PDB file of C-alpha atoms in Angstrom:
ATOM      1  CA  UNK A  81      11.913  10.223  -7.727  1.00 45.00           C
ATOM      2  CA  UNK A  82      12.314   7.523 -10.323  1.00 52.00           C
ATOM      3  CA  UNK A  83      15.733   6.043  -8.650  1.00 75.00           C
ATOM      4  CA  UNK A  84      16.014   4.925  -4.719  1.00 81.00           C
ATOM      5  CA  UNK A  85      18.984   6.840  -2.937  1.00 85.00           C
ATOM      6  CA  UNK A  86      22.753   5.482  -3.387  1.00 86.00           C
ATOM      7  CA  UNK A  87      23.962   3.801  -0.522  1.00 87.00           C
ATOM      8  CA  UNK A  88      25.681   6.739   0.880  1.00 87.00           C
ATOM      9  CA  UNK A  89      22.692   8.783   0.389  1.00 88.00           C
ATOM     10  CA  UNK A  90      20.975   6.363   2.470  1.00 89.00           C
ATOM     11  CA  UNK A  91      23.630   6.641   5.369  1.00 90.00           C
ATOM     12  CA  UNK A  92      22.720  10.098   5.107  1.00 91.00           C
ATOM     13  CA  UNK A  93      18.715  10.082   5.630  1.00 89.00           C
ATOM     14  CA  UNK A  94      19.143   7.384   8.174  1.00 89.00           C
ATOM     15  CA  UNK A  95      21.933   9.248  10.110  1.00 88.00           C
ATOM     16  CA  UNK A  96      19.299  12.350  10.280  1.00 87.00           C
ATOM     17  CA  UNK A  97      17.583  13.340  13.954  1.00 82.00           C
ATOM     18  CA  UNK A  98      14.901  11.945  14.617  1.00 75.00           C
ATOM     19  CA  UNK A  99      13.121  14.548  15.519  1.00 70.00           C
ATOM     20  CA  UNK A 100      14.272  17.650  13.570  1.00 74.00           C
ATOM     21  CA  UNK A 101      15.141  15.642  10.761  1.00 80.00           C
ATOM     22  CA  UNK A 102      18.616  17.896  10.353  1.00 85.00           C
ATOM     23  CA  UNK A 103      21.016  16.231   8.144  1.00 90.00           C
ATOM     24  CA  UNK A 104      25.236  15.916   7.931  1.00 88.00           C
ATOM     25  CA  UNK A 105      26.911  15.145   5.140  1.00 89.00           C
ATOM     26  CA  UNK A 106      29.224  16.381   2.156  1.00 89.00           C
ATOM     27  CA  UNK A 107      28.355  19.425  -0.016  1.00 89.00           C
ATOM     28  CA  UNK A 108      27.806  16.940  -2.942  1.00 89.00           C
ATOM     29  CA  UNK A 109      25.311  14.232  -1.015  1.00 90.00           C
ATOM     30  CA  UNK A 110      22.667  17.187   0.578  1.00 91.00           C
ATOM     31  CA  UNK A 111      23.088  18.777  -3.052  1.00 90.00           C
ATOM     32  CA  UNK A 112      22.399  15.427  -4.779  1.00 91.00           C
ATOM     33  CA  UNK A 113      19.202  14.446  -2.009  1.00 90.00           C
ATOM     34  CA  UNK A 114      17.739  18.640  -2.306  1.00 89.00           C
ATOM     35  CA  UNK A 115      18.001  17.481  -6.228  1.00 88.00           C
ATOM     36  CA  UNK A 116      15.727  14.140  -5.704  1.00 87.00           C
ATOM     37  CA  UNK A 117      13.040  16.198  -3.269  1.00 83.00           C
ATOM     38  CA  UNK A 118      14.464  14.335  -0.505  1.00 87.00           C
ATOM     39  CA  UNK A 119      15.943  17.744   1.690  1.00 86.00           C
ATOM     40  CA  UNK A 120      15.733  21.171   1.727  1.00 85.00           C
ATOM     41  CA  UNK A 121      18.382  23.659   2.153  1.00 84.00           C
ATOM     42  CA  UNK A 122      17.198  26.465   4.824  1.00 76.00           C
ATOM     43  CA  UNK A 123      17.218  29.987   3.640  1.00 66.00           C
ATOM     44  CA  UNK A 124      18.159  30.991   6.877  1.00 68.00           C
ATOM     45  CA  UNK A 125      21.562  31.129   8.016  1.00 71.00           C
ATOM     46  CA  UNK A 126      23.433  28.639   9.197  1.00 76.00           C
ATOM     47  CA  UNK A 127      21.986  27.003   6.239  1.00 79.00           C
ATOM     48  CA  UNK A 128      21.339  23.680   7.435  1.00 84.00           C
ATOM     49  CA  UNK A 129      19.622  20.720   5.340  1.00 88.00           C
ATOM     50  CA  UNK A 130      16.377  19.057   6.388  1.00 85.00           C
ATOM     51  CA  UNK A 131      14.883  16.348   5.203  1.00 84.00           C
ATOM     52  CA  UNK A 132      11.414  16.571   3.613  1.00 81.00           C
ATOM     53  CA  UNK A 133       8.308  14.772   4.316  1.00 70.00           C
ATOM     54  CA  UNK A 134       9.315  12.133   1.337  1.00 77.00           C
ATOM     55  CA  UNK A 135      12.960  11.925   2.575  1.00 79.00           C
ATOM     56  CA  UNK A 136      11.315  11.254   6.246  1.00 78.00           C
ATOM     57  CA  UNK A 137       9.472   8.717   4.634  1.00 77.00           C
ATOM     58  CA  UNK A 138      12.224   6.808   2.939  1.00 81.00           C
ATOM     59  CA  UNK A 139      13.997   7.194   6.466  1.00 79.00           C
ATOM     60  CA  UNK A 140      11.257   5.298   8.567  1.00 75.00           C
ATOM     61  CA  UNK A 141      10.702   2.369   5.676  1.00 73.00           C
ATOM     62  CA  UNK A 142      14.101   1.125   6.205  1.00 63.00           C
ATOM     63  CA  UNK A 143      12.502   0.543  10.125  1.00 55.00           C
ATOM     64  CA  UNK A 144       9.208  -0.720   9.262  1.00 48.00           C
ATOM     65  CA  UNK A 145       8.865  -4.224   8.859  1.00 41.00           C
ATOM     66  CA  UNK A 146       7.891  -5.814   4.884  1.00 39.00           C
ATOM     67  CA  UNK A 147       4.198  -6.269   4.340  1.00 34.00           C
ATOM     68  CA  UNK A 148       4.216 -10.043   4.855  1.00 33.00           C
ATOM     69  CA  UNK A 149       5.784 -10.055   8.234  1.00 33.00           C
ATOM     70  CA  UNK A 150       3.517 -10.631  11.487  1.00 32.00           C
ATOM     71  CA  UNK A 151       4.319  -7.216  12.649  1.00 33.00           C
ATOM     72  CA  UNK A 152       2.936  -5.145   9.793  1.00 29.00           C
ATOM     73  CA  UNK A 153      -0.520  -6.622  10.454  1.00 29.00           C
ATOM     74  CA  UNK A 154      -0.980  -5.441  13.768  1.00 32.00           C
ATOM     75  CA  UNK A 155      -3.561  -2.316  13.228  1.00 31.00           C
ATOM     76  CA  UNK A 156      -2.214   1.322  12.822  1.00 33.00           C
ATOM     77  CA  UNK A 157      -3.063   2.712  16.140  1.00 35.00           C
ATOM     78  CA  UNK A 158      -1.035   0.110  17.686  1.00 34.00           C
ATOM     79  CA  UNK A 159       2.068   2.053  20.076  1.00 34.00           C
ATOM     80  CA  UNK A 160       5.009   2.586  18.027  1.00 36.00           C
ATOM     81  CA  UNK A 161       7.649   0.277  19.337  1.00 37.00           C
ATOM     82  CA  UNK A 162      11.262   2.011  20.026  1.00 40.00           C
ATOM     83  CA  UNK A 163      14.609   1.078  18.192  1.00 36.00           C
ATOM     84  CA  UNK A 164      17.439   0.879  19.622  1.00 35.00           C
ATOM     85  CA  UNK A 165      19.188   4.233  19.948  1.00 44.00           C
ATOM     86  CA  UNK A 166      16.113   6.571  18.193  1.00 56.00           C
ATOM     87  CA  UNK A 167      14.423   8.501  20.090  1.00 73.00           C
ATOM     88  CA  UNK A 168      10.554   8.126  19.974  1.00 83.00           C
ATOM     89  CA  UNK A 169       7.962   9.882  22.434  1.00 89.00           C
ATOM     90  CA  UNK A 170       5.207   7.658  24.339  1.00 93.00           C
ATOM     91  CA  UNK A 171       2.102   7.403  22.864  1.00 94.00           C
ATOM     92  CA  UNK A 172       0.598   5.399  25.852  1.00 94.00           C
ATOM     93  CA  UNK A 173       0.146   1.576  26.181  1.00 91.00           C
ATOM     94  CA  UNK A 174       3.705   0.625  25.840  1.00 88.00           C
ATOM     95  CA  UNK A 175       5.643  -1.475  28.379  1.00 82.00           C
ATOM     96  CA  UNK A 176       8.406  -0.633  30.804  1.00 72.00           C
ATOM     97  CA  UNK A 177       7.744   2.571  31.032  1.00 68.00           C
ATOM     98  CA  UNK A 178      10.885   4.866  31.783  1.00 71.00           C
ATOM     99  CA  UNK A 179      10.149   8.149  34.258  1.00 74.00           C
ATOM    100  CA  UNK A 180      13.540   8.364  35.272  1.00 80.00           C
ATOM    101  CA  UNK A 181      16.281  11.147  34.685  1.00 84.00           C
ATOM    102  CA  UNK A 182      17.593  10.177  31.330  1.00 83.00           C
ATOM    103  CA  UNK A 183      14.579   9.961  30.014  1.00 87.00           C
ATOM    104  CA  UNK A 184      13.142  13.426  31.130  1.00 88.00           C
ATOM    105  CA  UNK A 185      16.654  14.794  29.365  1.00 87.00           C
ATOM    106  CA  UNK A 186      16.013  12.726  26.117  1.00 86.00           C
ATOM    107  CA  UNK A 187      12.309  14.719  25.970  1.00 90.00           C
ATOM    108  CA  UNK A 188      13.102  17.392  26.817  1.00 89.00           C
ATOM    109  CA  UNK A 189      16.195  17.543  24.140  1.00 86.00           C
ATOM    110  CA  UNK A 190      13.303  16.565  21.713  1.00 88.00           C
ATOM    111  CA  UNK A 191      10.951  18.882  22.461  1.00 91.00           C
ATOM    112  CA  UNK A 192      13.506  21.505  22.051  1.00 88.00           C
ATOM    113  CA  UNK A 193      14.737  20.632  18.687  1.00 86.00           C
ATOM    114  CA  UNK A 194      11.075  20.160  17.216  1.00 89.00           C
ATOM    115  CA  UNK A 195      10.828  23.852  18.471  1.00 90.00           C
ATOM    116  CA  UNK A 196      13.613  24.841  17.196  1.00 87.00           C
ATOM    117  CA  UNK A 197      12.569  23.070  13.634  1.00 87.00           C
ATOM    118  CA  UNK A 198       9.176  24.934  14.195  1.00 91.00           C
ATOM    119  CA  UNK A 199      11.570  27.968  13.739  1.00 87.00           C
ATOM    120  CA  UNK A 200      13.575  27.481  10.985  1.00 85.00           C
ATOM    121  CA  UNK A 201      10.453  25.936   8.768  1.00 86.00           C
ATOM    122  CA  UNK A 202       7.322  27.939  10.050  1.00 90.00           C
ATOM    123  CA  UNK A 203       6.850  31.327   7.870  1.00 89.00           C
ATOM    124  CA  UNK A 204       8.180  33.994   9.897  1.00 88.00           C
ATOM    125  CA  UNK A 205      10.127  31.712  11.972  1.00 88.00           C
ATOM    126  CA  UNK A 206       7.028  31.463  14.484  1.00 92.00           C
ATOM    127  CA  UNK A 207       7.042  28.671  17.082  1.00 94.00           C
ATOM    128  CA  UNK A 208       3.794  28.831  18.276  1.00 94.00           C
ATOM    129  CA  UNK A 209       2.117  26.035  15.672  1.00 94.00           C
ATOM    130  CA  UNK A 210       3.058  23.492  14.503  1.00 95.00           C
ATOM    131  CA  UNK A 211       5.629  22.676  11.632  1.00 92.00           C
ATOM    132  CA  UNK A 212       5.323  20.626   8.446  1.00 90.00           C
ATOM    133  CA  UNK A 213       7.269  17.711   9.996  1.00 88.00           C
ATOM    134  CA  UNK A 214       4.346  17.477  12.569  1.00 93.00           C
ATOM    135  CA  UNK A 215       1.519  17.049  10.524  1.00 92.00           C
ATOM    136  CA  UNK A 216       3.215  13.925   8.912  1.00 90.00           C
ATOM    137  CA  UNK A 217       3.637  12.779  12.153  1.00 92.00           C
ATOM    138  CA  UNK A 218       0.346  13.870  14.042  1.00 95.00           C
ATOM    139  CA  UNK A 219       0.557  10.644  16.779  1.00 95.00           C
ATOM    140  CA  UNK A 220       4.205  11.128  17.403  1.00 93.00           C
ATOM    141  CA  UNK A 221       4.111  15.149  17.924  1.00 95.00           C
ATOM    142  CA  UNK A 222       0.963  15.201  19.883  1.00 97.00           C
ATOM    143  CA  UNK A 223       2.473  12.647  22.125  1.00 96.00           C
ATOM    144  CA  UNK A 224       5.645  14.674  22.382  1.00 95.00           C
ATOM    145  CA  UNK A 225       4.004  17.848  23.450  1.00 97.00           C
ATOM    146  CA  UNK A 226       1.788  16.369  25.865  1.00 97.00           C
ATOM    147  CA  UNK A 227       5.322  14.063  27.808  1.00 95.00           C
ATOM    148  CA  UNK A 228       7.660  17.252  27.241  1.00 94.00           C
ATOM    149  CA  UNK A 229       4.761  19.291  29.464  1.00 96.00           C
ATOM    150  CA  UNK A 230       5.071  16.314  32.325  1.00 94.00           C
ATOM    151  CA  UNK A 231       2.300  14.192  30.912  1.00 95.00           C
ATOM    152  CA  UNK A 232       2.731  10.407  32.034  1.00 93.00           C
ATOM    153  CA  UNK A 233       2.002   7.609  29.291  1.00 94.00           C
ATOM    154  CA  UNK A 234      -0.051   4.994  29.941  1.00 94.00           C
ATOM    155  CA  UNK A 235       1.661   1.553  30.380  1.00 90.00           C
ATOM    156  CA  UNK A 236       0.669  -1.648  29.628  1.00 83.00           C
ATOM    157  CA  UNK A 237      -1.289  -1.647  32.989  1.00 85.00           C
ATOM    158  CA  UNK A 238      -1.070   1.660  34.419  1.00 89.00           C
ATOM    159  CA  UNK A 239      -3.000   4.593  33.514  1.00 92.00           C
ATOM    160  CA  UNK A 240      -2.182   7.832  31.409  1.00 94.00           C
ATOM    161  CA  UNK A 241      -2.584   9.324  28.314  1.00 96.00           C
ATOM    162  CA  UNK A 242      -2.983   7.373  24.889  1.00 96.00           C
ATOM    163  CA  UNK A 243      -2.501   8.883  21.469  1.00 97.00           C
ATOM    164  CA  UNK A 244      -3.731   7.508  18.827  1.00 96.00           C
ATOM    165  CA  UNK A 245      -4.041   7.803  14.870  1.00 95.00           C
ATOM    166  CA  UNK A 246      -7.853   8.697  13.680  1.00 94.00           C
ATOM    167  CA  UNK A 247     -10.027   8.139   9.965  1.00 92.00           C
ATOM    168  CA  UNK A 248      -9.770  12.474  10.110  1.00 89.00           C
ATOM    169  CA  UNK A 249      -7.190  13.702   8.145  1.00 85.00           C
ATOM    170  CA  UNK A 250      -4.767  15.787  10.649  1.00 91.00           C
ATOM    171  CA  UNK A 251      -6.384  14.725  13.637  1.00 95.00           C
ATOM    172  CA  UNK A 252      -5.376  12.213  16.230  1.00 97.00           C
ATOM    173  CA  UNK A 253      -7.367  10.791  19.567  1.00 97.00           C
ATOM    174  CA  UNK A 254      -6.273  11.070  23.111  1.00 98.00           C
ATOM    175  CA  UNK A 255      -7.827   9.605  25.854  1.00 96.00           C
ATOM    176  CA  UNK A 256      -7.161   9.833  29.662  1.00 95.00           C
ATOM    177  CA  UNK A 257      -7.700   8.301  32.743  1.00 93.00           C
ATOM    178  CA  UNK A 258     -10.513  10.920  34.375  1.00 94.00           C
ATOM    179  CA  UNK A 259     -11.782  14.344  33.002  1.00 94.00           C
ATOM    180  CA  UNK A 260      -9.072  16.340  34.922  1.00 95.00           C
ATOM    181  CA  UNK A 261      -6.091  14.166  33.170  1.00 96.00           C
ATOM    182  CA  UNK A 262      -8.246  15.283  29.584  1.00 96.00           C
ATOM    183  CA  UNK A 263      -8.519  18.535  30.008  1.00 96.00           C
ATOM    184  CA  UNK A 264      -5.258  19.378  31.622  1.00 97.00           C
ATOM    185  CA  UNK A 265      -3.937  16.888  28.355  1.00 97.00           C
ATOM    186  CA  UNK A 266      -6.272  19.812  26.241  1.00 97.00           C
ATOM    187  CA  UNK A 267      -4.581  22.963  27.748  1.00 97.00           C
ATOM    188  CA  UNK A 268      -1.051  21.401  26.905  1.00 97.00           C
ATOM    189  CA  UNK A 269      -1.778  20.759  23.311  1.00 98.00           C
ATOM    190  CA  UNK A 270      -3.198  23.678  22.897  1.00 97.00           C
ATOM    191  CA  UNK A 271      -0.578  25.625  24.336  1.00 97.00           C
ATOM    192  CA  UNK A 272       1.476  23.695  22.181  1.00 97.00           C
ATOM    193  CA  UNK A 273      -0.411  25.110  18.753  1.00 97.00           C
ATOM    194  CA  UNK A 274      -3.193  22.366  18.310  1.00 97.00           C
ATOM    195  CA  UNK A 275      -6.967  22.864  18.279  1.00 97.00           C
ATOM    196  CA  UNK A 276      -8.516  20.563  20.622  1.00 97.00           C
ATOM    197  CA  UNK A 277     -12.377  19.493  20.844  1.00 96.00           C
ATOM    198  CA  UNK A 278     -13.814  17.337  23.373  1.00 96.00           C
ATOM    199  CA  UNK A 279     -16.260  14.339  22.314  1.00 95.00           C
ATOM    200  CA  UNK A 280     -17.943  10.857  23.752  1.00 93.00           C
ATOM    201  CA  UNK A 281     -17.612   7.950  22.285  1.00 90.00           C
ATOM    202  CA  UNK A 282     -21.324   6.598  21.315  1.00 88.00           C
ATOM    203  CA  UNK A 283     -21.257   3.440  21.940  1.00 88.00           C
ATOM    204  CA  UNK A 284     -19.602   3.541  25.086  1.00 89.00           C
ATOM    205  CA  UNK A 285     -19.990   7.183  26.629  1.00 90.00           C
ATOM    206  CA  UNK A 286     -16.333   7.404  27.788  1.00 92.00           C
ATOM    207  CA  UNK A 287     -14.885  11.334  26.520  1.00 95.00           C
ATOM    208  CA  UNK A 288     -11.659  11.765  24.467  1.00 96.00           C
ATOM    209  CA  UNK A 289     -10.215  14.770  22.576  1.00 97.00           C
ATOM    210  CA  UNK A 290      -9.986  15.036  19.025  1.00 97.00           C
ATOM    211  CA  UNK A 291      -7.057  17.240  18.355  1.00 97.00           C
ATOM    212  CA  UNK A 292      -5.574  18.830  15.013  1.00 97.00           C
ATOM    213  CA  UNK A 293      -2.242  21.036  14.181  1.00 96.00           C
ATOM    214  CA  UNK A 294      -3.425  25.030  13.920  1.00 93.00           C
ATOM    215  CA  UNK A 295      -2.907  26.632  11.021  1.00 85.00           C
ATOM    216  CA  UNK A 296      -3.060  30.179  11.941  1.00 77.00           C
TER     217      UNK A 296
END
């Protein structure tokens, strides 16, 4: 893509869910973004447009702060912070956490649209890995599996689970409170369609999982 998106094109991506990435607009705007690589059209009736991993992309730049602000030079594995309004699951370590009702609707909700995107993108509609969208997003879908199953987050001084981003290509870190919180954390990804390995940290001796999207 040689041109950035017109200004309604924009209102477009950043209108998309969050999750699913599933897009509403005119005939002419999802034609013109499927044209710049930016959405897909689903072969599957009803037809619905997705955007792709680069039209995700554009979508979470217009969120992330410029290179030169204070914010961008925290490191990567750093918890996401939430906008206002967009849904984002709990990697661990943020503050005020939120248990209640609302917020066990708003994951749930979640949860079932990424299964329903597993659906409409996975070959053969299976739901039982995980989809494109995930592995671009390896932190965020790892924690969503593991708060949709009942998981609780770590806060910023209570204990839980903590996702985090790792040098591996397609592989992200969680660590736990105790052994029991890991390996119930390691049956829920991998009911969830990740392959999940348990290591210790050398320098310290404290166990994590390393945990990667399956394939097959």
């Amino acid at each position: 893509m040689t041109r950035p998106p017109t200004a309604a094109q924009r209102r477009v991506i950043d209108a998309a869910d969050p999750v699913t990435g599933r897009l509403r607009g005119t005939e002419s705007q999802l034609a013109a973004l499927v044209k710049r690589e930016l959405a897909f059209r689903h072969p599957r009736p009803p037809h619905d447009h997705f955007l792709t991993p680069a039209g995700h992309r554009i979508r979470e730049e217009a969120a992330t702060p410029a290179a030169s602000s204070p914010e961008a030079a925290e490191p990567a594995q750093e918890p996401a912070r939430e906008s206002s309004g967009v849904f984002a699951a709990r990697i661990g370590g943020e503050e005020g956490i939120d248990s209640g009702p609302s917020r066990i609707r708003e994951v749930h909700s979640a949860w079932q649209g990424l299964l329903e995107l597993r659906r409409m993108t996975n070959p053969h509609g299976v739901v039982d890995r995980p989809c494109a969208w995930e592995r671009t997003h390896l932190v965020q879908a790892a924690a969503l599996a593991l708060e949709a199953a009942g998981h609780r987050p770590a806060g910023a001084d209570t204990e839980g689970y903590r996702v985090r981003a790792t040098p591996q290509p397609e592989a992200v870190a969680v660590r736990g409170p105790d052994a029991g919180a890991l390996r119930e954390c390691a049956a829920t990804l991998e009911q969830a369609g990740w392959q999940v390995g348990e290591h210790t940290e050398p320098r310290t001796g404290a166990r994590y999982l390393l945990a990667s999207p399956r394939r097959i």
